[in-house]
Short mmCIF file of C-alpha atoms and ligand atoms in Angstrom, two decimals:
data_model
loop_
_atom_site.label_atom_id
_atom_site.label_comp_id
_atom_site.label_asym_id
_atom_site.label_seq_id
_atom_site.Cartn_x
_atom_site.Cartn_y
_atom_site.Cartn_z
CA MET S 58 -2.58 -4.00 -16.39
CA LYS S 59 -1.05 -2.01 -19.23
CA ILE S 60 0.34 1.44 -18.55
CA LEU S 61 -0.18 3.51 -21.69
CA SER S 62 0.74 6.92 -23.08
CA ALA S 63 -1.69 9.80 -23.63
CA GLY S 64 -1.54 9.14 -27.38
CA GLN S 65 -2.45 5.48 -26.92
CA ILE S 66 -5.31 6.40 -24.58
CA ARG S 67 -6.67 8.80 -27.18
CA GLU S 68 -6.55 6.00 -29.74
CA ILE S 69 -8.39 3.59 -27.42
CA ASP S 70 -10.98 6.28 -26.80
CA ALA S 71 -11.60 6.58 -30.55
CA LYS S 72 -11.54 2.81 -31.12
CA THR S 73 -14.05 2.26 -28.28
CA ILE S 74 -16.46 4.64 -29.98
CA HIS S 75 -15.95 2.76 -33.24
CA TYR S 76 -15.93 -0.86 -31.94
CA GLU S 77 -18.70 -0.48 -29.40
CA GLY S 78 -20.82 1.75 -31.60
CA ILE S 79 -21.30 4.37 -28.89
CA SER S 80 -20.99 8.14 -29.09
CA SER S 81 -18.21 10.09 -27.40
CA LEU S 82 -20.87 11.66 -25.21
CA GLU S 83 -21.96 8.22 -24.01
CA LEU S 84 -18.37 7.36 -23.19
CA MET S 85 -18.15 10.61 -21.23
CA LYS S 86 -21.32 9.54 -19.40
CA HIS S 87 -19.62 6.28 -18.36
CA ALA S 88 -16.55 8.19 -17.20
CA ALA S 89 -18.54 10.74 -15.21
CA GLY S 90 -20.72 7.96 -13.77
CA ALA S 91 -17.67 5.99 -12.63
CA PHE S 92 -16.22 9.09 -10.95
CA TYR S 93 -19.59 9.88 -9.35
CA ASP S 94 -19.89 6.33 -7.92
CA TRP S 95 -16.45 6.59 -6.35
CA PHE S 96 -17.02 10.13 -5.09
CA THR S 97 -20.39 9.52 -3.45
CA LYS S 98 -19.06 6.46 -1.62
CA LYS S 99 -16.18 8.46 -0.16
CA TYR S 100 -17.90 11.80 0.45
CA THR S 101 -21.32 11.04 1.84
CA ASP S 102 -22.17 14.39 3.45
CA LYS S 103 -24.49 16.21 1.08
CA ASN S 104 -24.00 19.43 3.02
CA ASP S 105 -20.42 19.67 1.82
CA ALA S 106 -20.08 22.63 -0.54
CA ILE S 107 -18.53 21.33 -3.74
CA LEU S 108 -16.86 23.52 -6.34
CA ILE S 109 -16.23 21.99 -9.73
CA LEU S 110 -13.53 23.65 -11.79
CA SER S 111 -13.78 22.61 -15.41
CA GLY S 112 -11.72 23.38 -18.46
CA VAL S 113 -12.96 23.57 -22.03
CA GLY S 114 -11.82 20.11 -23.17
CA ASN S 115 -13.32 16.71 -22.52
CA ASN S 116 -11.88 16.61 -19.03
CA GLY S 117 -13.96 19.74 -18.40
CA GLY S 118 -16.92 17.95 -20.00
CA ASP S 119 -16.47 15.11 -17.50
CA GLY S 120 -16.44 17.64 -14.67
CA LEU S 121 -19.67 19.30 -15.80
CA MET S 122 -21.36 15.95 -16.18
CA VAL S 123 -20.23 15.07 -12.65
CA ALA S 124 -21.71 18.41 -11.50
CA ARG S 125 -25.04 17.39 -13.03
CA LEU S 126 -25.00 13.97 -11.36
CA LEU S 127 -24.07 15.38 -7.95
CA HIS S 128 -26.68 18.14 -8.23
CA LYS S 129 -29.35 15.59 -9.11
CA ALA S 130 -28.37 13.51 -6.07
CA GLY S 131 -28.86 16.53 -3.79
CA TYR S 132 -25.24 17.65 -3.27
CA ARG S 133 -24.48 21.40 -2.97
CA VAL S 134 -22.70 22.09 -6.22
CA GLN S 135 -21.23 25.15 -7.91
CA ALA S 136 -19.95 24.56 -11.45
CA CYS S 137 -17.37 26.77 -13.16
CA VAL S 138 -15.67 26.80 -16.51
CA VAL S 139 -12.20 28.28 -16.45
CA GLU S 140 -12.18 29.61 -19.97
CA TYR S 141 -8.49 29.36 -20.82
CA SER S 142 -9.44 28.99 -24.48
CA GLU S 143 -12.56 29.60 -26.53
CA ASN S 144 -12.20 26.25 -28.28
CA TYR S 145 -14.68 24.15 -26.34
CA THR S 146 -14.94 20.51 -27.37
CA GLU S 147 -18.40 19.55 -28.56
CA ASP S 148 -19.10 17.36 -25.52
CA CYS S 149 -17.93 20.06 -23.13
CA ALA S 150 -20.12 22.69 -24.81
CA HIS S 151 -23.07 20.28 -24.65
CA ASN S 152 -22.60 19.91 -20.91
CA VAL S 153 -22.35 23.66 -20.38
CA ARG S 154 -25.79 23.95 -22.02
CA ARG S 155 -27.17 21.10 -19.89
CA VAL S 156 -25.78 22.57 -16.66
CA LYS S 157 -27.51 25.88 -17.46
CA ALA S 158 -30.76 24.18 -18.47
CA GLU S 159 -30.79 22.20 -15.23
CA ASN S 160 -30.39 25.42 -13.20
CA ILE S 161 -27.16 24.35 -11.59
CA PRO S 162 -25.22 27.35 -10.22
CA PHE S 163 -22.74 28.13 -13.00
CA LYS S 164 -19.95 30.63 -13.56
CA ARG S 165 -17.50 31.43 -16.35
CA ILE S 166 -14.05 32.42 -15.19
CA THR S 167 -11.99 34.42 -17.66
CA LYS S 168 -10.01 36.74 -15.41
CA GLU S 169 -8.49 36.67 -11.96
CA LYS S 170 -11.16 38.69 -10.19
CA GLU S 171 -13.79 36.17 -11.27
CA ILE S 172 -12.09 33.33 -9.37
CA PRO S 173 -14.46 32.28 -6.56
CA ASN S 174 -13.41 32.44 -2.95
CA PHE S 175 -12.30 28.87 -2.33
CA SER S 176 -12.63 29.23 1.43
CA GLU S 177 -16.42 28.98 1.00
CA TYR S 178 -16.13 25.39 -0.23
CA ASP S 179 -15.25 22.06 1.34
CA ILE S 180 -14.21 20.10 -1.73
CA LEU S 181 -12.72 21.27 -5.02
CA ILE S 182 -13.12 18.96 -8.00
CA ASP S 183 -10.43 19.51 -10.62
CA ALA S 184 -11.60 18.97 -14.20
CA LEU S 185 -9.29 21.57 -15.73
CA PHE S 186 -7.05 19.46 -17.92
CA GLY S 187 -6.83 15.73 -18.49
CA THR S 188 -4.67 13.71 -20.81
CA GLY S 189 -5.07 16.36 -23.54
CA LEU S 190 -2.56 18.68 -21.86
CA SER S 191 -0.04 19.70 -24.51
CA ARG S 192 1.98 22.55 -23.00
CA GLU S 193 2.80 24.35 -19.76
CA ILE S 194 -0.17 26.07 -18.19
CA THR S 195 -0.27 29.87 -18.25
CA GLY S 196 -2.83 32.67 -17.82
CA ILE S 197 -6.10 32.25 -16.00
CA ALA S 198 -5.78 28.44 -15.63
CA ALA S 199 -2.43 28.90 -13.88
CA GLU S 200 -3.96 31.53 -11.57
CA VAL S 201 -6.79 29.17 -10.65
CA ILE S 202 -4.41 26.26 -9.98
CA LYS S 203 -2.17 28.45 -7.81
CA LYS S 204 -5.16 29.50 -5.70
CA MET S 205 -6.47 25.92 -5.49
CA ASN S 206 -3.10 24.75 -4.17
CA GLU S 207 -2.99 27.54 -1.61
CA SER S 208 -6.56 26.92 -0.45
CA GLY S 209 -5.85 24.02 1.89
CA LYS S 210 -9.10 22.42 0.70
CA THR S 211 -9.59 18.80 -0.24
CA ILE S 212 -8.90 18.52 -3.97
CA VAL S 213 -10.10 15.60 -6.05
CA SER S 214 -8.83 15.35 -9.61
CA ILE S 215 -10.70 13.79 -12.48
CA ASP S 216 -8.48 11.45 -14.52
CA VAL S 217 -5.20 13.29 -13.82
CA PRO S 218 -4.35 16.40 -11.80
CA GLY S 219 -4.70 19.44 -14.08
CA GLY S 220 -1.27 20.26 -15.45
CA LEU S 221 0.28 16.82 -14.94
CA PHE S 222 1.98 15.66 -18.13
CA PRO S 223 1.12 11.98 -18.50
CA ASP S 224 4.45 11.16 -20.16
CA LYS S 225 7.04 13.73 -19.16
CA LYS S 226 8.32 15.79 -16.24
CA THR S 227 5.82 18.11 -14.54
CA THR S 228 6.81 21.18 -12.54
CA PHE S 229 3.45 22.87 -11.97
CA ALA S 230 0.03 21.25 -11.58
CA VAL S 231 -2.96 20.89 -9.29
CA GLU S 232 -1.89 19.34 -5.99
CA ALA S 233 -4.67 16.82 -5.45
CA ASP S 234 -5.45 14.70 -2.42
CA GLU S 235 -7.13 12.08 -4.56
CA THR S 236 -6.89 11.27 -8.25
CA VAL S 237 -9.56 9.11 -9.82
CA THR S 238 -8.14 7.93 -13.10
CA PHE S 239 -10.05 6.41 -15.99
CA GLN S 240 -9.36 2.72 -16.48
CA ILE S 241 -5.83 2.97 -17.86
CA PRO S 242 -2.93 3.70 -15.54
CA LYS S 243 -0.59 6.50 -16.64
CA LEU S 244 3.08 6.24 -15.63
CA ALA S 245 3.17 9.82 -14.29
CA LEU S 246 0.70 8.89 -11.54
CA TYR S 247 3.20 6.51 -9.94
CA LEU S 248 6.43 8.52 -9.96
CA PRO S 249 7.79 9.88 -6.67
CA ASP S 250 8.40 13.38 -8.11
CA ASN S 251 4.65 13.59 -8.84
CA TYR S 252 3.30 12.39 -5.53
CA ARG S 253 2.59 15.96 -4.37
CA PHE S 254 0.35 16.45 -7.42
CA VAL S 255 -1.37 13.09 -7.50
CA GLY S 256 -2.15 12.10 -3.90
CA ASN S 257 -3.88 8.73 -3.67
CA VAL S 258 -4.68 7.07 -6.96
CA THR S 259 -7.82 5.07 -7.69
CA ILE S 260 -8.47 3.44 -11.05
CA VAL S 261 -12.11 3.21 -12.15
CA ASN S 262 -13.49 1.28 -15.08
CA ILE S 263 -15.32 3.34 -17.73
CA GLY S 264 -16.08 0.60 -20.25
CA LEU S 265 -13.26 1.18 -22.74
CA SER S 266 -13.09 -1.53 -25.41
CA GLU S 267 -11.08 -4.54 -24.19
CA LYS S 268 -10.19 -5.28 -27.78
CA ALA S 269 -8.80 -1.77 -28.23
CA ILE S 270 -6.75 -2.12 -25.04
CA ALA S 271 -5.46 -5.52 -26.17
CA GLU S 272 -4.30 -3.95 -29.43
CA ALA S 273 -2.16 -1.33 -27.67
CA SER S 274 1.45 -2.42 -27.29
CA THR S 275 3.52 -1.52 -24.26
CA ASN S 276 6.34 -2.71 -22.04
CA ARG S 277 5.05 -0.95 -18.92
CA TYR S 278 2.63 -2.61 -16.54
CA LEU S 279 0.90 -1.98 -13.24
CA ILE S 280 1.03 -5.23 -11.24
CA GLU S 281 -2.40 -6.56 -10.34
CA LYS S 282 -3.40 -9.20 -7.84
CA LYS S 283 -4.58 -11.48 -10.59
CA ASP S 284 -1.16 -11.32 -12.30
CA ILE S 285 0.47 -12.46 -9.09
CA ARG S 286 -2.13 -15.18 -8.60
CA GLU S 287 -1.18 -16.57 -12.00
CA LEU S 288 2.50 -16.55 -11.11
CA LEU S 289 2.12 -18.43 -7.80
CA LYS S 290 3.36 -22.01 -7.92
CA PRO S 291 0.91 -24.59 -6.63
CA LEU S 292 1.92 -26.42 -3.45
CA SER S 293 2.31 -30.12 -4.17
CA LYS S 294 0.57 -32.59 -1.88
CA PHE S 295 3.84 -34.51 -1.79
CA ALA S 296 5.96 -31.51 -0.88
CA HIS S 297 8.59 -32.00 1.82
CA LYS S 298 11.28 -29.69 3.03
CA GLY S 299 13.75 -31.13 0.54
CA THR S 300 11.57 -30.26 -2.44
CA GLN S 301 10.65 -26.71 -1.48
CA GLY S 302 14.06 -25.17 -1.97
CA HIS S 303 16.90 -24.08 0.28
CA ALA S 304 17.70 -20.38 0.66
CA LEU S 305 21.01 -19.13 2.01
CA ILE S 306 21.07 -15.66 3.56
CA ILE S 307 24.53 -14.12 3.81
CA GLY S 308 25.18 -10.96 5.79
CA GLY S 309 25.43 -9.35 9.19
CA SER S 310 28.17 -7.75 11.24
CA LEU S 311 28.52 -6.88 14.91
CA GLY S 312 25.37 -4.96 15.89
CA LYS S 313 23.66 -5.77 12.61
CA THR S 314 22.89 -9.46 12.82
CA GLY S 315 19.17 -8.78 13.26
CA THR S 316 19.06 -8.09 9.51
CA VAL S 317 19.96 -11.71 8.79
CA CYS S 318 17.43 -12.99 11.37
CA LEU S 319 14.67 -10.97 9.69
CA ALA S 320 15.59 -12.06 6.16
CA SER S 321 15.95 -15.73 7.19
CA LYS S 322 12.62 -15.78 8.94
CA ALA S 323 10.94 -14.03 6.01
CA ALA S 324 12.45 -16.59 3.65
CA LEU S 325 11.05 -19.53 5.60
CA LYS S 326 7.65 -17.85 5.99
CA THR S 327 7.57 -17.32 2.22
CA GLY S 328 7.66 -21.05 1.73
CA CYS S 329 11.09 -22.44 1.03
CA GLY S 330 11.79 -25.71 2.83
CA LEU S 331 15.12 -24.84 4.39
CA VAL S 332 16.94 -21.67 5.35
CA SER S 333 20.59 -21.31 6.25
CA ALA S 334 22.20 -18.14 7.46
CA TYR S 335 25.87 -17.31 6.95
CA LEU S 336 27.06 -14.74 9.46
CA PRO S 337 30.01 -13.70 11.61
CA LYS S 338 30.36 -15.64 14.86
CA CYS S 339 28.60 -12.92 16.88
CA GLY S 340 25.41 -13.70 14.95
CA THR S 341 25.11 -17.40 15.78
CA PRO S 342 23.63 -17.12 19.30
CA VAL S 343 21.34 -14.34 18.06
CA ILE S 344 19.81 -16.33 15.24
CA GLN S 345 19.68 -19.60 17.17
CA THR S 346 17.85 -17.97 20.03
CA HIS S 347 15.43 -15.89 18.00
CA PHE S 348 14.93 -18.07 14.99
CA PRO S 349 15.72 -21.71 15.77
CA GLU S 350 14.35 -22.96 12.44
CA ALA S 351 17.37 -21.53 10.60
CA MET S 352 20.69 -23.34 10.32
CA ALA S 353 23.62 -21.06 11.12
CA ILE S 354 26.99 -21.18 9.36
CA GLU S 355 29.69 -19.19 11.08
CA ASP S 356 32.44 -17.11 9.57
CA ASP S 357 35.86 -17.41 11.26
CA ASN S 358 35.63 -13.81 12.36
CA SER S 359 33.53 -12.80 15.31
CA ALA S 360 32.42 -9.35 14.10
CA PHE S 361 32.24 -9.34 10.30
CA ILE S 362 32.44 -11.60 7.28
CA THR S 363 35.96 -12.45 6.05
CA HIS S 364 35.32 -15.36 3.71
CA ILE S 365 32.17 -17.00 2.42
CA ASP S 366 32.71 -20.77 2.52
CA TYR S 367 30.10 -23.41 3.11
CA ASP S 368 29.54 -27.05 2.28
CA ILE S 369 25.77 -26.97 1.84
CA SER S 370 23.93 -26.85 -1.49
CA PRO S 371 21.41 -24.02 -1.42
CA ASN S 372 19.22 -23.21 -4.41
CA ALA S 373 19.41 -19.43 -4.09
CA ILE S 374 21.22 -16.68 -2.21
CA GLY S 375 20.18 -13.44 -0.52
CA ILE S 376 23.27 -11.38 0.26
CA GLY S 377 24.48 -8.02 1.49
CA ILE S 378 22.24 -7.00 4.37
CA GLY S 379 24.00 -5.65 7.47
CA MET S 380 27.29 -6.89 6.02
CA GLY S 381 29.32 -3.67 6.23
CA LYS S 382 32.01 -2.65 3.76
CA ARG S 383 35.25 -3.62 5.49
CA GLU S 384 38.13 -4.51 3.20
CA GLU S 385 38.02 -8.19 4.27
CA THR S 386 34.29 -8.35 3.66
CA GLN S 387 34.73 -6.79 0.23
CA HIS S 388 37.31 -9.44 -0.69
CA ALA S 389 35.15 -12.23 0.66
CA PHE S 390 32.27 -10.90 -1.45
CA TYR S 391 34.51 -10.72 -4.54
CA ARG S 392 35.73 -14.32 -4.12
CA PHE S 393 32.16 -15.44 -3.57
CA LEU S 394 30.97 -13.69 -6.75
CA GLN S 395 33.77 -15.33 -8.73
CA LYS S 396 32.45 -18.80 -7.97
CA ASN S 397 28.70 -18.32 -7.46
CA ALA S 398 26.33 -19.24 -10.28
CA LEU S 399 23.15 -19.54 -8.21
CA PRO S 400 20.15 -17.23 -8.52
CA MET S 401 20.72 -14.32 -6.19
CA VAL S 402 19.23 -11.18 -4.70
CA ILE S 403 21.63 -8.46 -3.54
CA ASP S 404 20.73 -5.66 -1.15
CA ALA S 405 22.21 -2.95 1.06
CA ASP S 406 26.00 -3.27 1.62
CA GLY S 407 26.18 -5.81 -1.20
CA LEU S 408 25.04 -2.99 -3.49
CA ASN S 409 27.32 -0.45 -1.85
CA ILE S 410 30.33 -2.72 -2.38
CA LEU S 411 29.34 -3.18 -6.02
CA SER S 412 29.17 0.57 -6.48
CA LEU S 413 32.75 0.79 -5.18
CA HIS S 414 33.84 -1.89 -7.71
CA PRO S 415 31.55 -1.58 -10.76
CA GLU S 416 33.77 -4.06 -12.65
CA TRP S 417 32.48 -6.82 -10.31
CA LEU S 418 29.00 -6.36 -11.81
CA ASP S 419 30.22 -8.52 -14.71
CA LEU S 420 30.52 -11.43 -12.27
CA LEU S 421 26.83 -11.52 -11.46
CA PRO S 422 24.82 -14.37 -12.99
CA PRO S 423 22.25 -13.11 -15.53
CA LYS S 424 18.96 -12.10 -13.91
CA THR S 425 20.51 -11.43 -10.52
CA ILE S 426 18.10 -9.17 -8.64
CA LEU S 427 19.31 -5.90 -7.12
CA THR S 428 17.02 -4.12 -4.66
CA PRO S 429 18.35 -0.57 -4.23
CA HIS S 430 16.53 2.28 -2.57
CA PRO S 431 17.07 5.58 -4.44
CA LYS S 432 20.32 6.47 -2.62
CA GLU S 433 21.85 3.04 -3.35
CA LEU S 434 20.65 3.30 -6.93
CA SER S 435 22.36 6.66 -7.44
CA ARG S 436 25.64 5.15 -6.21
CA LEU S 437 25.28 2.50 -8.91
CA ILE S 438 24.03 4.56 -11.86
CA GLY S 439 24.88 8.18 -10.96
CA GLU S 440 22.49 11.06 -10.37
CA TRP S 441 19.39 11.77 -12.46
CA SER S 442 17.51 14.99 -13.11
CA ASP S 443 13.99 13.53 -12.94
CA ASP S 444 12.15 10.23 -12.59
CA TYR S 445 12.06 9.64 -16.34
CA GLU S 446 15.83 9.93 -16.57
CA LYS S 447 16.16 7.68 -13.52
CA ILE S 448 14.13 4.98 -15.26
CA GLU S 449 16.10 5.43 -18.47
CA LYS S 450 19.47 5.14 -16.72
CA ALA S 451 18.39 2.23 -14.53
CA THR S 452 17.06 0.40 -17.59
CA ALA S 453 20.32 0.91 -19.48
CA PHE S 454 22.24 -0.33 -16.44
CA ALA S 455 20.01 -3.38 -15.99
CA GLN S 456 20.35 -4.26 -19.66
CA LYS S 457 24.11 -3.75 -19.75
CA TYR S 458 24.66 -6.26 -16.94
CA ARG S 459 21.55 -8.39 -17.66
CA LEU S 460 20.17 -7.73 -14.18
CA ILE S 461 16.76 -7.18 -12.66
CA VAL S 462 16.59 -3.91 -10.75
CA ILE S 463 13.93 -3.19 -8.15
CA ILE S 464 13.86 0.52 -7.32
CA LYS S 465 12.24 0.57 -3.89
CA GLY S 466 9.79 3.32 -3.07
CA ALA S 467 6.13 4.04 -2.30
CA TYR S 468 5.53 2.48 -5.70
CA SER S 469 8.42 0.12 -6.32
CA LEU S 470 9.54 -0.10 -9.94
CA ILE S 471 10.81 -3.41 -11.29
CA ILE S 472 13.02 -3.24 -14.35
CA ASP S 473 13.41 -6.57 -16.13
CA SER S 474 15.09 -6.29 -19.56
CA ASP S 475 12.79 -4.05 -21.66
CA ASN S 476 9.91 -4.21 -19.22
CA LEU S 477 8.92 -1.92 -16.40
CA TYR S 478 6.49 -3.11 -13.71
CA VAL S 479 4.96 -0.72 -11.19
CA ASN S 480 3.88 -2.15 -7.84
CA ASP S 481 1.13 -0.35 -5.97
CA SER S 482 0.64 -2.71 -3.04
CA GLY S 483 1.87 -1.32 0.27
CA THR S 484 1.44 1.70 2.51
CA PRO S 485 3.80 4.18 4.19
CA ALA S 486 3.88 1.74 7.13
CA LEU S 487 6.56 -0.16 5.20
CA ALA S 488 9.03 2.67 5.71
CA THR S 489 10.38 0.98 8.83
CA ALA S 490 13.71 -0.50 9.95
CA GLY S 491 14.29 -3.98 8.55
CA SER S 492 11.62 -3.73 5.86
CA GLY S 493 14.27 -4.12 3.13
CA ASP S 494 15.85 -7.11 4.90
CA VAL S 495 12.47 -8.83 4.88
CA LEU S 496 12.09 -8.15 1.14
CA THR S 497 15.51 -9.73 0.53
CA GLY S 498 14.42 -12.83 2.45
CA ILE S 499 11.11 -13.09 0.60
CA ILE S 500 12.76 -12.84 -2.81
CA ALA S 501 15.58 -15.25 -1.88
CA SER S 502 12.92 -17.74 -0.81
CA LEU S 503 11.00 -17.43 -4.08
CA LEU S 504 14.23 -17.89 -6.05
CA ALA S 505 15.02 -20.99 -3.97
CA GLN S 506 11.56 -22.35 -4.76
CA GLY S 507 12.42 -22.18 -8.44
CA TYR S 508 10.58 -19.02 -9.44
CA GLU S 509 11.99 -17.43 -12.57
CA PRO S 510 13.84 -14.31 -11.25
CA GLY S 511 11.50 -11.82 -12.96
CA HIS S 512 8.54 -13.60 -11.35
CA ALA S 513 10.28 -13.77 -7.98
CA ALA S 514 10.84 -9.99 -8.13
CA ARG S 515 7.21 -9.23 -8.91
CA VAL S 516 5.67 -11.75 -6.51
CA GLY S 517 8.07 -10.73 -3.75
CA VAL S 518 7.47 -7.00 -4.02
CA TYR S 519 3.72 -7.49 -4.22
CA LEU S 520 3.55 -9.88 -1.23
CA HIS S 521 5.75 -7.57 0.86
CA GLY S 522 3.50 -4.56 0.16
CA LEU S 523 0.26 -6.44 0.62
CA THR S 524 1.11 -7.29 4.25
CA ALA S 525 0.82 -3.58 5.04
CA ASN S 526 -2.51 -3.21 3.21
CA LEU S 527 -3.91 -6.17 5.13
CA THR S 528 -3.02 -4.80 8.54
CA GLN S 529 -4.15 -1.22 7.88
CA GLN S 530 -7.09 -1.56 10.27
CA THR S 531 -5.37 -3.66 12.94
CA ILE S 532 -1.87 -2.21 13.23
CA HIS S 533 -1.42 1.53 13.23
CA PRO S 534 1.03 2.46 10.44
CA ARG S 535 3.29 4.19 12.98
CA SER S 536 3.50 1.04 15.03
CA PHE S 537 3.96 -1.41 12.15
CA VAL S 538 7.41 -3.08 12.25
CA ALA S 539 9.33 -5.44 9.98
CA SER S 540 8.24 -8.48 12.01
CA ASP S 541 4.63 -7.56 11.19
CA ILE S 542 5.48 -8.01 7.51
CA ILE S 543 6.81 -11.50 8.27
CA ASP S 544 3.79 -12.37 10.42
CA ASN S 545 1.44 -11.45 7.57
CA ILE S 546 3.10 -13.16 4.61
CA GLY S 547 0.70 -16.09 5.04
CA ASN S 548 -2.30 -13.74 5.02
CA ALA S 549 -0.98 -12.10 1.90
CA TYR S 550 -0.80 -15.51 0.20
CA PHE S 551 -4.40 -16.22 1.29
CA THR S 552 -5.56 -12.91 -0.12
CA ILE S 553 -3.86 -13.46 -3.44
CA GLU S 554 -5.11 -17.04 -3.76
CA ASN S 555 -8.68 -16.40 -2.71
CA GLY S 556 -9.06 -12.90 -3.99
CA MET S 557 -11.38 -12.66 -0.98
CA ILE S 558 -10.10 -9.66 0.94
CA LYS S 559 -9.65 -6.59 -1.21
CA LYS S 560 -6.42 -4.73 -0.68
N1 LIG D 1104 -9.77 8.08 -21.57
C1 LIG D 1104 -10.85 8.14 -22.25
O1 LIG D 1104 -11.01 7.34 -23.08
C2 LIG D 1104 -11.83 9.18 -22.04
C3 LIG D 1104 -11.44 10.42 -21.61
N2 LIG D 1104 -12.27 11.43 -21.39
C4 LIG D 1104 -11.76 12.63 -20.80
O2 LIG D 1104 -11.13 13.40 -21.79
C5 LIG D 1104 -9.91 13.90 -21.32
C6 LIG D 1104 -9.05 14.33 -22.45
O3 LIG D 1104 -9.77 15.34 -23.09
P1 LIG D 1104 -9.20 16.31 -24.22
O4 LIG D 1104 -10.33 17.03 -24.77
O5 LIG D 1104 -8.36 15.52 -25.13
O6 LIG D 1104 -8.26 17.29 -23.46
P2 LIG D 1104 -8.23 17.96 -22.03
O7 LIG D 1104 -9.55 18.22 -21.52
O8 LIG D 1104 -7.29 17.17 -21.19
O9 LIG D 1104 -7.44 19.29 -22.38
C7 LIG D 1104 -8.05 20.48 -22.65
C8 LIG D 1104 -7.85 21.13 -23.99
O10 LIG D 1104 -7.00 22.23 -23.84
C9 LIG D 1104 -5.97 22.30 -24.81
N3 LIG D 1104 -4.73 22.49 -24.08
C10 LIG D 1104 -3.82 21.57 -23.80
N4 LIG D 1104 -2.86 22.09 -23.03
C11 LIG D 1104 -3.18 23.39 -22.83
C12 LIG D 1104 -2.61 24.46 -22.12
N5 LIG D 1104 -1.45 24.27 -21.43
N6 LIG D 1104 -3.20 25.63 -22.09
C13 LIG D 1104 -4.34 25.81 -22.75
N7 LIG D 1104 -4.95 24.87 -23.46
C14 LIG D 1104 -4.38 23.65 -23.49
C15 LIG D 1104 -6.01 21.02 -25.58
O11 LIG D 1104 -6.05 21.31 -26.92
C16 LIG D 1104 -7.28 20.30 -25.10
O12 LIG D 1104 -8.24 20.29 -26.10
C17 LIG D 1104 -9.41 12.82 -20.44
O13 LIG D 1104 -8.45 13.22 -19.53
C18 LIG D 1104 -10.71 12.40 -19.75
O14 LIG D 1104 -10.96 13.21 -18.63
C19 LIG D 1104 -13.70 11.25 -21.80
O15 LIG D 1104 -14.56 12.07 -21.18
C20 LIG D 1104 -14.14 9.82 -21.61
C21 LIG D 1104 -13.26 8.88 -22.33
K1 K D 1105 -8.20 16.95 -14.13
#
């Protein structure tokens, strides 16, 4: 799904009105109706006292229309306009008149003492500003937002939290629990710096013109299940282990050989035909006991890797996990990089060693996948002042070395040449020991199966996250461990293929 800028969304809005021959008020009706459908499914108690805080733009118009729908359905509603400007849009002004005509409790707020006592309400609906925000918020709107954030009440934002800039850094905005956004994802909703403003994000369809959306150009995308379904390779009836690819996982050191076990097992469960693990001697009994399907190749050293030599012919490599950064290991890694031309995914200490020797980055085959978490990323590209700068610097880095960079996080970002992909599968349950090792194994497996590296990155990240969505009801997020990811890779494939179970 395309991620678009506020300007592009405005254009699609106008084109929809033109192409579909509907009025802007009708489009607002669709938007308010879509929000209402979502809201009434989630909040079913009609005794909840709901306060709707609208602005004077079309986002405010949406809010007032929602107030009308909720009132009609029997919810306890109080509507307010926070009059931060006298320039009402036509559709907002229309809804103010309708709210009054329908005898819905209504209040204008122009100064601080008119702000209602939020403690009398259960849910605050934020319709203060949407994608039309053009400058920092001041005056009465800022006072209202400050009080909303201090209220401790459930806050649900319409389209975007009031004050969130869709395309640049935000420092002050409504801190919502839920954001229900209209049809087109906005990048700001998925950036870690903005999580405290955005809360959970739901995208609802409002009937924008598909043609208009198709005409908008972008290089930013939110990954959808159907995209992944299209990328999955069919399983041939005549498949045998020799045709499904051979992944080699390289890593481990004394006390950290479990990393290689997890990655190897994840690789096999992701569908490659063969998995070999290269580890120091101390790892051999561990992997052979816990994961007999893998073939183990031993380093000469008992505790860490000192050279990476093997006489097998894998199709792809996953390297770096649990490997440590000892001098000998660094040299072994360097000599390996000098001769390796296979598709590869590098994680953890592999990344840390590269950040100690940035000149070795030139040795990586094009489209090598790096999977840093933010700390590892900053060692590679330096510090950033906000998420936008982080993306800019990571993109420049990825392009300079022709790499694919996966920035791991609640929403992982995949940078592949000019393109940015946002992944929203997954839950906080994935923040668990070994989760990254499993991702390395999944991606190495997909590379070994012949997936183009950009596809392997997207499919891998999506599959990995989906395992957590699928077990939300059966495994408590606190008790979810990396092995649960591995155990549910097959279910994730089923879900993607069938589209049966919704994430
Ligand atoms: N996506 C769609 O196709 C649809 C969107 N809808 C809703 O419309 C808003 C966008 O509405 P817009 O009128 O453009 O602006 P806002 O309501 O977001 O902004 C309010 C208004 O205030 C002015 N303004 C901007 N910044 C400030 C500021 N810091 N202080 C004071 N005033 C400010 C600005 O000029 C705006 O006019 C979108 O989010 C959706 O909720 C449609 O309802 C359906 C189709
Ligand atoms: K809003």
